[in-house]
Short mmCIF file of C-alpha atoms and ligand atoms in Angstrom, two decimals:
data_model
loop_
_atom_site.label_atom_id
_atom_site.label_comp_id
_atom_site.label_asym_id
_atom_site.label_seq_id
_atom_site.Cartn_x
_atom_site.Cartn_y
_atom_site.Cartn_z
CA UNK A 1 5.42 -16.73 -0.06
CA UNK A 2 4.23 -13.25 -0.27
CA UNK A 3 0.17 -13.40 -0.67
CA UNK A 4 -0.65 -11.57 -3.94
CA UNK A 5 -2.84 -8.44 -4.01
CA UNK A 6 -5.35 -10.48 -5.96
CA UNK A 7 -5.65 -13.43 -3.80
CA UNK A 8 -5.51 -11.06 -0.80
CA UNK A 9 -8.24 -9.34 -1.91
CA UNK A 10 -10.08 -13.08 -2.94
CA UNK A 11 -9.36 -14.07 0.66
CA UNK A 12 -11.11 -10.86 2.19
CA UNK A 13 -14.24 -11.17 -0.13
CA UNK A 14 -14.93 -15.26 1.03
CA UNK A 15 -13.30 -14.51 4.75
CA UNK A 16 -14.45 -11.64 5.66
CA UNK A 17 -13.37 -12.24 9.20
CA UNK A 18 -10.23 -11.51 7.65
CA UNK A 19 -10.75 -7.41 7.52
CA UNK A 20 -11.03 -7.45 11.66
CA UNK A 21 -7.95 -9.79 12.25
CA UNK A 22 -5.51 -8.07 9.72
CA UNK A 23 -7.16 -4.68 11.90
CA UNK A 24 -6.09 -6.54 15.14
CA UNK A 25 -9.61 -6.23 16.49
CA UNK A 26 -10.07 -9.51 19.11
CA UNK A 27 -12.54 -12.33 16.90
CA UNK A 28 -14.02 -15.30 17.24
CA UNK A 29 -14.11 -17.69 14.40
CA UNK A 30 -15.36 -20.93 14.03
CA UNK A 31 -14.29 -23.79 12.24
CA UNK A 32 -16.61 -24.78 9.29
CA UNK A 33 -14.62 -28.24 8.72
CA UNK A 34 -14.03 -29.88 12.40
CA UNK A 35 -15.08 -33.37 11.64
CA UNK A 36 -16.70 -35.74 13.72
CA UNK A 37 -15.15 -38.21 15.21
CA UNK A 38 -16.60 -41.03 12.54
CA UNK A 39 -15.23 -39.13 9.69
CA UNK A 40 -11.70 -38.33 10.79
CA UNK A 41 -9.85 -40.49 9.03
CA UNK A 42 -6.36 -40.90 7.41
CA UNK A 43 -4.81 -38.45 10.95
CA UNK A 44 -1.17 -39.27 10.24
CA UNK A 45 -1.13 -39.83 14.03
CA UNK A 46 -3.28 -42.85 15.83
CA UNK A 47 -4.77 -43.82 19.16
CA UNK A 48 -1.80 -46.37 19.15
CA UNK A 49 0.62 -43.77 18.61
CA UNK A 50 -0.32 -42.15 21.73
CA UNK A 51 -0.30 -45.10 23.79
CA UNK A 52 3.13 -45.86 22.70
CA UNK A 53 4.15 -42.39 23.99
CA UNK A 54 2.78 -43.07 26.86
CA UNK A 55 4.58 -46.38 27.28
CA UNK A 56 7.84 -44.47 26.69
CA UNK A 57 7.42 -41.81 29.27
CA UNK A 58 6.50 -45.19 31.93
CA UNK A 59 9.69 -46.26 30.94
CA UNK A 60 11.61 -42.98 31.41
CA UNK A 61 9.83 -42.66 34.89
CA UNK A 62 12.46 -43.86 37.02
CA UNK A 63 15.34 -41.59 35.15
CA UNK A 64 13.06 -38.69 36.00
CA UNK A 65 12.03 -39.32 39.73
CA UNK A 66 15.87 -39.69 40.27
CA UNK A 67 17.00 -36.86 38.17
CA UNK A 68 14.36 -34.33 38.88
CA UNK A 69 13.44 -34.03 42.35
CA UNK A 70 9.91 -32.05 41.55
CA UNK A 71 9.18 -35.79 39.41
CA UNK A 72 9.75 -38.11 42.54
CA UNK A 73 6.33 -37.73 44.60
CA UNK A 74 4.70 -38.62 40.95
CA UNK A 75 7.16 -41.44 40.63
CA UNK A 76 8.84 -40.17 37.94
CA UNK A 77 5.28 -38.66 35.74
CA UNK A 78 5.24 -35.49 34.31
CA UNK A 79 2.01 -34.28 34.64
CA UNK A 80 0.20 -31.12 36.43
CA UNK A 81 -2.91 -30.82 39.44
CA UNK A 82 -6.56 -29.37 37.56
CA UNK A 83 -7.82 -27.16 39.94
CA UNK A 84 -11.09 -25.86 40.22
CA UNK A 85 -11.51 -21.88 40.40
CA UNK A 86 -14.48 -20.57 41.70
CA UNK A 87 -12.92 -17.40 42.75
CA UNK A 88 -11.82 -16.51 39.47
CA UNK A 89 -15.44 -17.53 37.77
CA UNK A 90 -16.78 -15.15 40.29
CA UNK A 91 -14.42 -12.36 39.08
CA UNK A 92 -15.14 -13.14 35.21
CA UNK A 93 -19.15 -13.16 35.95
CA UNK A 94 -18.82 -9.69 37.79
CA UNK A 95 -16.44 -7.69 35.40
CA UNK A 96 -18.09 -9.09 31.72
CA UNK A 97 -21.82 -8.73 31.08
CA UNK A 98 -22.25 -12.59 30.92
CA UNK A 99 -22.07 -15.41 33.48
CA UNK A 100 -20.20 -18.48 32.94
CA UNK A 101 -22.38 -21.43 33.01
CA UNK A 102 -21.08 -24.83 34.37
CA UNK A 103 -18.02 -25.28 35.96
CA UNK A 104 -14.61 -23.88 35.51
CA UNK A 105 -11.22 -25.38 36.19
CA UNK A 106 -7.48 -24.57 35.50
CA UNK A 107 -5.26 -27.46 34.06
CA UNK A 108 -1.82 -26.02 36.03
CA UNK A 109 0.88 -26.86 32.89
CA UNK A 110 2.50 -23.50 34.38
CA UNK A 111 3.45 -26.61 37.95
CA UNK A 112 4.52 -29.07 35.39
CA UNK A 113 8.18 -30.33 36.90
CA UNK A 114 11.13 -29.90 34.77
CA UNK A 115 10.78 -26.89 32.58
CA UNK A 116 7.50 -25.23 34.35
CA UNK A 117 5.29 -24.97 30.99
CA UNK A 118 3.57 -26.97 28.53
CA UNK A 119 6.58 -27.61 26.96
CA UNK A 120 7.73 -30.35 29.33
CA UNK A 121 5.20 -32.59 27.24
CA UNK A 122 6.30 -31.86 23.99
CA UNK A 123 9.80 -30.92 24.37
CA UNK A 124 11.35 -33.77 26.95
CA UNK A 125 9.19 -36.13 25.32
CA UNK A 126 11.38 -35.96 21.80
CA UNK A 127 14.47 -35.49 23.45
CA UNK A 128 14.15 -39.02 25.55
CA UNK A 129 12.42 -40.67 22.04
CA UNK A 130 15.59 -39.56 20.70
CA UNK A 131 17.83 -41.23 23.32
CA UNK A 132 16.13 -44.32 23.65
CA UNK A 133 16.85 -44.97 19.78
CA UNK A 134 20.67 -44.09 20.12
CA UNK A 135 20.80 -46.03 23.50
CA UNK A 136 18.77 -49.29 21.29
CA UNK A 137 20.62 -48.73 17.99
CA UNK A 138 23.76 -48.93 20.18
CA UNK A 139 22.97 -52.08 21.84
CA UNK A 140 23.07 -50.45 25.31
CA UNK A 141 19.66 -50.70 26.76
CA UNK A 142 16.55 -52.83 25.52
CA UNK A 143 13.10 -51.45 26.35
CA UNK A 144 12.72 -54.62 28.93
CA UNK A 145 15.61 -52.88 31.49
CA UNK A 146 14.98 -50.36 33.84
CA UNK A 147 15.82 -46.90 32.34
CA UNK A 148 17.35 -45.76 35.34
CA UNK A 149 20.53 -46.61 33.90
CA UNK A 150 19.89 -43.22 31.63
CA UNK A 151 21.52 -41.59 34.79
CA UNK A 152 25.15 -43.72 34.78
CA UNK A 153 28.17 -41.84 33.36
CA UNK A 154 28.39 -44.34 31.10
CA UNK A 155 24.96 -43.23 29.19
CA UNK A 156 25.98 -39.46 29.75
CA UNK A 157 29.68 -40.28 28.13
CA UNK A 158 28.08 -42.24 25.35
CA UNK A 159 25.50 -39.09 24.32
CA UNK A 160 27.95 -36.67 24.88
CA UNK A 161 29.21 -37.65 21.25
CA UNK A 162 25.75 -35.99 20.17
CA UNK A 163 23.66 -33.14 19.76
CA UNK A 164 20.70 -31.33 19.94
CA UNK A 165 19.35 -28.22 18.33
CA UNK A 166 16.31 -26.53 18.85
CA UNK A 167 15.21 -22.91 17.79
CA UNK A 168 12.74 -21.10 20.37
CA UNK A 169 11.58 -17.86 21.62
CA UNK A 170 11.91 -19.57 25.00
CA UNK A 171 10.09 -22.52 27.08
CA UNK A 172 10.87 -25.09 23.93
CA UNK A 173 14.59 -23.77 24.31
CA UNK A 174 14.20 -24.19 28.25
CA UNK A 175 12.42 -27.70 27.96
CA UNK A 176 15.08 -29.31 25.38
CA UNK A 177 17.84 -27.56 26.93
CA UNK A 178 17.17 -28.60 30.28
CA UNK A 179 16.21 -32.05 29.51
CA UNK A 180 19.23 -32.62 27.14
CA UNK A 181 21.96 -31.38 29.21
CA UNK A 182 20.33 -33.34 31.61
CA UNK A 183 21.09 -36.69 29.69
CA UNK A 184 24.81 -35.53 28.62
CA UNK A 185 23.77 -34.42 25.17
CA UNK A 186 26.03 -31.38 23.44
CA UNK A 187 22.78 -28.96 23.05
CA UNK A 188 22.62 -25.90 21.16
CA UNK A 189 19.32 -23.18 21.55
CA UNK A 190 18.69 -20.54 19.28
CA UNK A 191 17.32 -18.29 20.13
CA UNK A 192 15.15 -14.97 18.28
CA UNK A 193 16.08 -11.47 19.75
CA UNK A 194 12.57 -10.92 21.72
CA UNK A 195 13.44 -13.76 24.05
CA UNK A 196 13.88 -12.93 27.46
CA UNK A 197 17.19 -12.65 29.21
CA UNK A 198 16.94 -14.32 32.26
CA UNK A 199 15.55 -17.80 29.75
CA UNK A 200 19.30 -17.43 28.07
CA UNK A 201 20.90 -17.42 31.56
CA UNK A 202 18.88 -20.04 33.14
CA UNK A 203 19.93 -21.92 29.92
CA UNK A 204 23.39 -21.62 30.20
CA UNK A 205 23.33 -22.46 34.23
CA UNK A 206 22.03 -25.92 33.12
CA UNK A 207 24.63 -26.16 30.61
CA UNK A 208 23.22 -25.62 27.16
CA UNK A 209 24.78 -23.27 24.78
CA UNK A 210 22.92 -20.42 23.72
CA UNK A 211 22.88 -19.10 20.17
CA UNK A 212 20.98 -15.44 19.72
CA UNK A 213 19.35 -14.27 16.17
CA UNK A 214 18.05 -10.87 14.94
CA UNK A 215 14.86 -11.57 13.77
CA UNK A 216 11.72 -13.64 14.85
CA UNK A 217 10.84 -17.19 15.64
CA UNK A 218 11.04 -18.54 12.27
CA UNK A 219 14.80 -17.17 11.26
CA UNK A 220 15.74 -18.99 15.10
CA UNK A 221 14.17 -22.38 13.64
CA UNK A 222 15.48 -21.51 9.81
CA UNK A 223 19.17 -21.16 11.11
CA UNK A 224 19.20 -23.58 13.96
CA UNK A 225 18.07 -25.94 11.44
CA UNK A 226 20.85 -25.29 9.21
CA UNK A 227 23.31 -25.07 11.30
CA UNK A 228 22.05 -28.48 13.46
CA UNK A 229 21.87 -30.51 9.82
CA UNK A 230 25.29 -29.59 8.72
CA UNK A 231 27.08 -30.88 12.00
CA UNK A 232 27.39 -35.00 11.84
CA UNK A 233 25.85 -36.48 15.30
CA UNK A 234 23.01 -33.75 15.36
CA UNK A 235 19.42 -33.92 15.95
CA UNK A 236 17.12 -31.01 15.78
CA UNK A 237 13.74 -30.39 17.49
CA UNK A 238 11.76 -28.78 14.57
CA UNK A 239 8.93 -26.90 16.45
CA UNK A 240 7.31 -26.44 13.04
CA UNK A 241 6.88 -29.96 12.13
CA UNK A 242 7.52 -32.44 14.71
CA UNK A 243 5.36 -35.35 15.00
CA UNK A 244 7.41 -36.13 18.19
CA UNK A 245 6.25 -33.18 19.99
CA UNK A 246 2.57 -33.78 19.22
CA UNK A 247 2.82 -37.03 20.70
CA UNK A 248 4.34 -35.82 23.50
CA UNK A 249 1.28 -33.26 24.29
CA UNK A 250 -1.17 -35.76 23.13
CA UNK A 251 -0.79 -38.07 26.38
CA UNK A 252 -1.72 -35.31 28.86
CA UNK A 253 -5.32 -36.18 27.73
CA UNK A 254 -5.05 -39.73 28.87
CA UNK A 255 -3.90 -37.91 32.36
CA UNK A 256 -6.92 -35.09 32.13
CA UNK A 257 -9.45 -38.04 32.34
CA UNK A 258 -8.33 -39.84 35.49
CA UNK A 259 -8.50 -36.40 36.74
CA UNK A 260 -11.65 -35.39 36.05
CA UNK A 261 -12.88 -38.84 37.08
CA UNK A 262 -11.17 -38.07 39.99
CA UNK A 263 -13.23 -35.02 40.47
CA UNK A 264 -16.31 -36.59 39.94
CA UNK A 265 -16.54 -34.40 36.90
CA UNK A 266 -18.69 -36.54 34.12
CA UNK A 267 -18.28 -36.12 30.07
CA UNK A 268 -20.95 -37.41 27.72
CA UNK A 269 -23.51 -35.28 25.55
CA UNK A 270 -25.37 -33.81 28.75
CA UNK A 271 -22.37 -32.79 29.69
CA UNK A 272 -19.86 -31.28 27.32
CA UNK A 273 -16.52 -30.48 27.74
CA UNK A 274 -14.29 -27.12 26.49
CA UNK A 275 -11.21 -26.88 26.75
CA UNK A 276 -9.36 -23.65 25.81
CA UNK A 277 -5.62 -23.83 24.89
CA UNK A 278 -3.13 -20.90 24.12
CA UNK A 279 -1.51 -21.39 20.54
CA UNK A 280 1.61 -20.37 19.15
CA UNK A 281 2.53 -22.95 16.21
CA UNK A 282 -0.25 -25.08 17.23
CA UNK A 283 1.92 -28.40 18.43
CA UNK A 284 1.12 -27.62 22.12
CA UNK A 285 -2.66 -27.61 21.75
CA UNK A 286 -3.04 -29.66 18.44
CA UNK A 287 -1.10 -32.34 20.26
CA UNK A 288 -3.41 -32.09 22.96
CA UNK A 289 -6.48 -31.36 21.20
CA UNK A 290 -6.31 -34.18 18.85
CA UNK A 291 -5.11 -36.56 22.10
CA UNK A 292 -8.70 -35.27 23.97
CA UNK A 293 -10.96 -36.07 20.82
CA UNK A 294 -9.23 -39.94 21.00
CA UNK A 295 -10.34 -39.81 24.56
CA UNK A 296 -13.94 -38.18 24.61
CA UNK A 297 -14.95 -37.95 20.85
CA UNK A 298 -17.41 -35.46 20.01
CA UNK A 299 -18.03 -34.53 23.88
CA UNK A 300 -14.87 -32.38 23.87
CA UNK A 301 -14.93 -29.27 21.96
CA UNK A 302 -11.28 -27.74 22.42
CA UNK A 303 -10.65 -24.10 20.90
CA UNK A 304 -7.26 -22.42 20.34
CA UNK A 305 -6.46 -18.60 21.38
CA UNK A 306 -3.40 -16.49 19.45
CA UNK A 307 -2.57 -12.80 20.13
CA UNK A 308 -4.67 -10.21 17.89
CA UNK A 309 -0.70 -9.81 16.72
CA UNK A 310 0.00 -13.09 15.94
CA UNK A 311 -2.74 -14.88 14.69
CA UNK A 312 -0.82 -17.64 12.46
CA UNK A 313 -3.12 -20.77 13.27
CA UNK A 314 -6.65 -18.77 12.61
CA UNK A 315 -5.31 -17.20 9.02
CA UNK A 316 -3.70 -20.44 8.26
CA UNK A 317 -6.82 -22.85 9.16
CA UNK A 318 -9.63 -20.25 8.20
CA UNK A 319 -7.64 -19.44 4.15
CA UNK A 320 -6.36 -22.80 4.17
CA UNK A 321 -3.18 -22.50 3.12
CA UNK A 322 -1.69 -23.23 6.80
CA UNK A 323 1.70 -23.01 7.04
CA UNK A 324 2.32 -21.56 2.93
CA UNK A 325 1.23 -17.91 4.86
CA UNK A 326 2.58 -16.20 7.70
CA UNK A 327 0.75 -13.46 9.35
CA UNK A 328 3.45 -10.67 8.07
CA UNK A 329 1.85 -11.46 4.84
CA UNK A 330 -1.38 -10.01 5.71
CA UNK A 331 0.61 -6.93 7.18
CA UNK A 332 0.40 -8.11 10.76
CA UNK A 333 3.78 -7.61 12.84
CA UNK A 334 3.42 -10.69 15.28
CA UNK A 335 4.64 -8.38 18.37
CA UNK A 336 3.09 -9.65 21.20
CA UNK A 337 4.28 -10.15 25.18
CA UNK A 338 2.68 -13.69 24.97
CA UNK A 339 5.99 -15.76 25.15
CA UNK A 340 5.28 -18.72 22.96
CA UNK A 341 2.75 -17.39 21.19
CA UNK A 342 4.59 -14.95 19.20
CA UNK A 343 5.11 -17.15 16.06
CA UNK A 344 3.95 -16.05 12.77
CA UNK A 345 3.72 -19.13 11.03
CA UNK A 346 2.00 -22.31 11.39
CA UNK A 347 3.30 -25.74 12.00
CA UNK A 348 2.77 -27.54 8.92
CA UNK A 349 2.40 -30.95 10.60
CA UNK A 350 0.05 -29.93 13.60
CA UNK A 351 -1.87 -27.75 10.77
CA UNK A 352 -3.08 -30.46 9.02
CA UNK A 353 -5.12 -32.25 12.12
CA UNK A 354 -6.19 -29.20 13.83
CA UNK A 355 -8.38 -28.27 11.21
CA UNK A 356 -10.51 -31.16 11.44
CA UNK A 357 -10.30 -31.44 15.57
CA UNK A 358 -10.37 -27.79 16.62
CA UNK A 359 -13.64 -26.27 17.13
CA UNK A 360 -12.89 -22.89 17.12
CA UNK A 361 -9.98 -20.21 17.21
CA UNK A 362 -10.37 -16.94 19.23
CA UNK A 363 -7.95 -13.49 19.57
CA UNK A 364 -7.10 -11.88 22.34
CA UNK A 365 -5.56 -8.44 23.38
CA UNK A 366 -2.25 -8.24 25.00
CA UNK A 367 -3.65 -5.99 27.61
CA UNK A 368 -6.15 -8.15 28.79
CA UNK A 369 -3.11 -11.03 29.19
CA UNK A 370 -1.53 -9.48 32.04
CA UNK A 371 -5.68 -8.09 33.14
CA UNK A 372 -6.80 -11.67 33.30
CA UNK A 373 -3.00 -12.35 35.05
CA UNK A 374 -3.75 -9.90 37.75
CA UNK A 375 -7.21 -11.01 38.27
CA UNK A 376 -6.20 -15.04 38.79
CA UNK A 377 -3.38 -14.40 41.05
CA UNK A 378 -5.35 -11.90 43.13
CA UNK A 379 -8.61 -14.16 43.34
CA UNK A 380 -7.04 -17.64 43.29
CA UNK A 381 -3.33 -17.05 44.37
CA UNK A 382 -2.49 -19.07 40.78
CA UNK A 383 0.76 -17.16 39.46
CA UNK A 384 1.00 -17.84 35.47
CA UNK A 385 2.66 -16.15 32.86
CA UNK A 386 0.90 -13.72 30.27
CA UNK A 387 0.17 -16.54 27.61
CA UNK A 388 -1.11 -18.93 30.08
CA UNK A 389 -3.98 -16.44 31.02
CA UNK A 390 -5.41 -16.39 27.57
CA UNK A 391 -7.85 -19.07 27.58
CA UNK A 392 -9.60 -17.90 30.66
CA UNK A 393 -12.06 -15.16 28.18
CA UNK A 394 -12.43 -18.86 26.51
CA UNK A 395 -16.23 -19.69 28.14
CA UNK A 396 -18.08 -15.85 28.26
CA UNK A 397 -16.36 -15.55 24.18
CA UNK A 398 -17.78 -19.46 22.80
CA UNK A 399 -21.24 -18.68 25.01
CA UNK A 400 -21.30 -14.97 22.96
CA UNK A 401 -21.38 -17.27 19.58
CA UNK A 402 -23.42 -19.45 18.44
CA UNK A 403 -21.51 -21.98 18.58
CA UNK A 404 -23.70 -24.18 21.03
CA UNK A 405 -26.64 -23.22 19.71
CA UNK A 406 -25.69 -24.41 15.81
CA UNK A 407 -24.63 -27.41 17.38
CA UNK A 408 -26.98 -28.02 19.80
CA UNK A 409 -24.99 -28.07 22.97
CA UNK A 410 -26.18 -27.90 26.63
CA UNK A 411 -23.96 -25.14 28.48
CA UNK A 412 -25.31 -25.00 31.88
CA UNK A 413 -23.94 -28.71 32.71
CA UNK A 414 -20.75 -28.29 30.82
CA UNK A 415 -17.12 -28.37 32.21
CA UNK A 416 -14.71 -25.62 31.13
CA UNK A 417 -11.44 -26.32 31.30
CA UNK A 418 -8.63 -23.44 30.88
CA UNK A 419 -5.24 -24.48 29.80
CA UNK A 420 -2.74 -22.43 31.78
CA UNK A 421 0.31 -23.45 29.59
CA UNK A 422 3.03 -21.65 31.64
CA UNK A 423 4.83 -19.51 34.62
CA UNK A 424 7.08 -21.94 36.92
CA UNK A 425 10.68 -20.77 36.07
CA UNK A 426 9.20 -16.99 35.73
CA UNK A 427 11.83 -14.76 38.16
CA UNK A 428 9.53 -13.17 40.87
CA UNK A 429 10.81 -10.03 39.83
CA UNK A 430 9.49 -10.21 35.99
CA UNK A 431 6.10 -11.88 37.80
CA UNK A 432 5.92 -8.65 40.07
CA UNK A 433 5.96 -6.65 36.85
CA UNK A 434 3.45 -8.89 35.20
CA UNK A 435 1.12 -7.81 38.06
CA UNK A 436 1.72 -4.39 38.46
CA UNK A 437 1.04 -3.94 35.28
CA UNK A 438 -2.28 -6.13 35.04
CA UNK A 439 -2.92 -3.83 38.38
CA UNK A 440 -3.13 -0.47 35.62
CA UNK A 441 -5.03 -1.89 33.31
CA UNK A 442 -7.14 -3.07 35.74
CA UNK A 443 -7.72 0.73 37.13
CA UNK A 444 -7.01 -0.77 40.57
C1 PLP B 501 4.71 -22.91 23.53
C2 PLP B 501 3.68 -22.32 24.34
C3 PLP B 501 2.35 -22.30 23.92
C4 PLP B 501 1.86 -22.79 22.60
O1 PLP B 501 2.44 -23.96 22.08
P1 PLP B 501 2.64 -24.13 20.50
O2 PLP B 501 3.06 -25.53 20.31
O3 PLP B 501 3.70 -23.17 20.07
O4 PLP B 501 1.34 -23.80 19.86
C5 PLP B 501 1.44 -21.72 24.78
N1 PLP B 501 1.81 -21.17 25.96
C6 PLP B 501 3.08 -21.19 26.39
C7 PLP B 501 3.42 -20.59 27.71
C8 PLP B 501 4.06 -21.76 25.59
O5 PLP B 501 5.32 -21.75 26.00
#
């Protein structure tokens, strides 16, 4: 839809947030209807939903270790290290006005094995949901049998009568294409023009055939879904309403608390957790956001960050009318370097359950992307890509608000955890350019 100039001008008068995000200025908004955890009911998504994903990927574990070398020391278990990063706390506190209070740590999605970014939650997870049900439906495994029989030629032979579609700017494309080609599946990315080159040649090295579109992330999904539907056999991953992919992200919270038990790291009311997670449709971190508030309740207060060009979550949750806008309807142009995050318009699915689980939503220059990139690797020797960098403002931005202070939160015994969602399969020679230029903004 194209917003009206009366509603727009409705909208500007009750949001008036709205005037500084359609004027790209960076904001911070919080979210008048998160719910607690007693009154979120009727999620389309459970606790039990999440534990069956997690049951799946146990089951999948020994196809992984065998098929993906980076899998086998984890026995087959997709999941990243959380690091603590002192270093880096020490660079925020000097260069911003504030100090961070509490600790700081990195969740490293940018190590996860397979396709090197969030997406390997999301992503493989609905690709090997998908198999399993062929592999039932055709009589050739039953959940009881070890799945390492995913890597016979027999199971590749039997999926190569199928495939999968997926439209991406990028790491979705990477994740499905890697993992499908990987099971013998016929896959098909498509792709929008700003995706990067060397993600369309890595694609077709692992044997997935690329499709390329004019146009942004939306016309990739729009005609990859098409084109996917019409063909008999097909599947396709639909990044802007897949409950599959949410369920796949969701688990990585069940992960995050052995590891911060692991570190010693406690979370109750006198010590609250925030997690900050880059956004693009909104699977990756509603997936995870809504897994963390099954596992810690109200203790966790998780809050997304989007481009000052492509704010589609904010203007959907904060008018909402989610994914019925996209942020070209409000005259922004959704250019941004942040790979993933350039998406204009909302998933519809993950929509609907961020707004009562996410705290907050903030924006964030593209400049300060590769700033904050320069300033990790330099202090920490953590190499991410652009997007991943953008929840590190997350802690000095949510203690500028009020947001603990309406709500009554301690900050000084809090734990602050950054979601760095991406940067594995980066070439060193695109990295190199990341950092020079995070080196000029910088003034170093
Ligand atoms: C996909 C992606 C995100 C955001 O995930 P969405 O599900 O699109 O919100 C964040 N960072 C990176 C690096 C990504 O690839």
């Amino acid at each position: 839809m194209n917003v009206e100039q009366r509603q727009l001008k409705e909208w500007i008068s009750t949001y008036p947030l709205l005037q500084p995000i359609m004027n790209l200025k960076p904001v911070v908004w919080l979210n008048p209807k998160l719910k607690k955890m007693a009154d979120m009911n009727n999620l389309p998504v459970s606790l039990a939903d999440m534990e069956k994903a997690e049951q799946l990927w146990q089951r999948f574990a020994p196809f992984l270790a065998s098929e993906f070398p980076d899998t086998a020391e984890a026995n087959g278990i997709v999941e990243s290290p959380l690091r603590e990063i002192p270093n880096m706390k020490t660079q925020l506190n000097d260069r911003f006005t504030d100090n961070i209070e509490g600790l700081l740590f990195l969740k490293c999605d940018n190590e996860l094995p397979i396709a090197g970014s969030i997406k390997a939650r999301g992503g493989v997870y609905e690709v090997l949901h998908h198999a399993e049900k062929l592999a039932i439906d055709a009589g050739i495994i039953s959940t009881e049998q070890s799945y390492e029989q995913f890597s016979s030629g027999k199971f590749k032979e039997f999926f190569s009568q199928y495939s999968i579609g997926v439209g991406s700017t990028g790491n979705l494309g990477l994740s499905i294409g890697i993992i499908s080609a990987k099971l013998g599946f016929q896959v098909f990315v498509y792709m929008s023009a700003d995706a990067k080159q060397w993600k369309k040649e890595l694609l077709r090295e692992k044997g997935a055939t690329v499709v390329e579109f004019k146009g942004d992330f939306s016309e990739a999904i729009l005609a990859g879904r098409n084109e996917t539907l019409a063909k008999p056999n097909a599947y396709f991953v639909d990044d802007e309403k897949s409950k599959h992919l949410f369920l796949g992200y969701s688990v990585a919270a069940f992960r995050l608390k052995q590891q911060l038990n692991d570190a010693g790291v406690q979370v109750d009311a006198e010590h609250p957790l925030f997690v900050y997670l880059p956004c693009g449709v909104g699977g990756a971190p509603g997936g995870i956001a809504f897994g963390l508030k099954q596992v810690f309740g109200d203790e966790v207060h998780c809050f997304f960050v989007e481009p000052t060009h492509s704010p589609a979550v904010l203007i959907g949750l904060m008018t909402g009318a989610k994914n019925k806008v996209c942020v070209q309807d409000f005259g922004i142009d959704n250019m941004t370097e942040g790979d993933g995050l350039a998406v204009g318009r909302p998933s519809s699915f993950a929509s609907g359950i961020s707004e009562k689980t996410v705290s907050g939503i903030y924006t964030i220059e593209d400049q300060q992307l590769f700033s904050l990139l320069t300033l990790l690797a330099s202090s920490e020797g953590i190499f991410v890509e652009p997007s991943a960098t953008a929840g590190l403002l997350g802690p000095l931005k949510i203690q500028a608000s009020d947001y603990a202070q309406v709500n009554k939160i301690p900050m000084n015994t809090a734990t602050h955890i950054v979601w760095a969602t991406g940067g594995a399969l980066v070439p060193k020679e695109e990295m190199d350019g990341f950092y020079q230029r995070g080196n000029e903004d910088l003034g170093v």
